[in-house]
Steps between C-alpha positions, in 0.01 A plus 500: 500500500841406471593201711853526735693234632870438591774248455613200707827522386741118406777709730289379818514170537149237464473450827392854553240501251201379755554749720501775173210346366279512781601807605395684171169307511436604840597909377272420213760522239353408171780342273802369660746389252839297460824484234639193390852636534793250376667325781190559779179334506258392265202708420232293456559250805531864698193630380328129554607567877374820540198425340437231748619695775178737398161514407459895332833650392581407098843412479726608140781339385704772335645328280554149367783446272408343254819334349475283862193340432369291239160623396291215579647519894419872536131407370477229706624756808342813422171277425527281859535855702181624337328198557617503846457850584267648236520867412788554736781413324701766283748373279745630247757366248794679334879483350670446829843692607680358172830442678323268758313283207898504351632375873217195493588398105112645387580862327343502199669672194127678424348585834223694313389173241564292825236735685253512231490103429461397886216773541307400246535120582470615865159699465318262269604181783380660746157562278463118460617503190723199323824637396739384238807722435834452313644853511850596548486459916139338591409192365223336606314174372126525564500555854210611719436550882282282627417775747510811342365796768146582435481800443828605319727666660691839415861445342715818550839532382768713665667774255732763443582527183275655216524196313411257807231769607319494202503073437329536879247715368395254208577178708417592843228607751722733630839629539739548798727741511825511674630743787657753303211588292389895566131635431657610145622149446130362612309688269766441192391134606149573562488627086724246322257235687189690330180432589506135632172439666548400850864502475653560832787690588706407796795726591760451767618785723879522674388640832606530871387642830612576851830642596788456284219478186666717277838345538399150472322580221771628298772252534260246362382674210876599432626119533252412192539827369164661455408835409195490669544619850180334615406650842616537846256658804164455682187404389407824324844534266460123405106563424558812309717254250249230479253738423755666197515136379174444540390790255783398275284150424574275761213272592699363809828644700700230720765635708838402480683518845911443524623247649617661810139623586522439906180322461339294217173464725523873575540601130196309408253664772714840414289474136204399604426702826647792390588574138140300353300763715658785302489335169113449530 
């Protein structure tokens, strides 16, 4: 069964994020994630606090940028949440919004070698493993957590790209896919992965409900200029889409509200109450 969740998004600010939390906990939400947008709040201190603030819901960061964070931190992060919380933790890592990385002095000239050296340092950390690196971006000198999470936990890496799609499909657990991504996109995704056992695929959904839906909906998917319309309406419309996804290949749909949803609280109960029944 594919798993649905929605989006708490950076636009609202921290202080919110209790009320959000708990609120898709109480609806039963299953997967509540967060973005690590450049200038708003920091994803993994967010998703330590909403962890906290809850005892069921799993919590994704969607994603990390990597060129941020040195290696060794984001192990030592990613493994202190999953010691802390377990299973419930989701996170991802990915290129970033290049011009961003280029504002804070970290673009790198090869996002994609960048990508592939930090996963693969990244993934075997987080196995235990001692690490020594001297490539082009990660360099590392026999370093080891001296609490790795028991189990391991899933690394997914946000794509778009072909390229970056398939490195997540040889480096990754699973892949998350961005808000403009249609069914056809999903399964073209779906295929260049191949057949990765267990490989996840989490896809995000541009969607919006209540009065004024349609229009609120389309000036934010003009202002980053998507294709994908995403979709606007009532619990039905937005279920018939997950479902389209679903089919497609996606192992888990999180909705993507806009900013001016009237109710972050409301938009979280919205999915679970009422568009989860009609995806089951």
């Amino acid at each position: 069964m594919t798993e649905l969740g929605a989006i708490f998004l950076p636009q609202q600010p921290p202080e919110r994020l209790r009320d959000v939390a708990r609120a898709a906990e109480d609806a039963g939400l299953e997967q509540l994630w967060l973005w690590e947008d450049c200038f708003f709040t920091s994803g993994v201190a967010a998703a330590a606090a909403a962890l906290a603030f809850t005892s069921r819901l799993r919590v994704g960061i969607g994603i990390l940028p990597v060129p941020l964070r040195n290696v060794a931190l984001a192990a030592m992060e990613i493994a202190t949440l999953h010691r802390l919380f377990g299973d419930r933790p989701i996170v991802g890592i990915g290129h970033g919004v290049q011009d961003w990385m280029g504002q804070v002095g970290a673009r790198a000239a090869s996002p994609m070698t960048l990508l592939d050296e930090y996963a693969t340092a990244l993934r075997a950390l987080l196995h235990g493993e001692t690490v020594t690196s001297q490539g082009r971006y990660v360099r590392l000198d026999g370093v080891r957590l001296e609490w790795p999470p028991s189990p391991p936990p899933p690394l997914l890496i946000g794509a778009t790209g072909p390229r970056t799609v398939s490195l997540a499909g040889r480096l990754g657990d699973g892949t998350i896919l961005a808000g403009d991504t249609t069914p056809a996109g999903v399964r073209a995704a779906v295929d260049r992965i191949g057949p990765a056992e267990g490989h996840k695929v989490v896809v995000f959904l541009p969607a919006s409900t209540g009065p004024g839906a349609a229009e609120r909906l389309a000036r934010q998917q003009e202002k980053f200029g998507a294709e994908w319309p995403g979709v606007a309406g009532d619990a039905a419309q937005v279920a018939d889409v997950v479902r389209q996804l679903a089919e497609a290949g996606a192992d888990a749909v999180i909705l993507d509200p806009t900013p001016e949803e009237p109710s972050p609280e409301g938009f979280v109960r919205f999915v679970a109450e009422e568009v989860r029944p009609l995806v089951n």
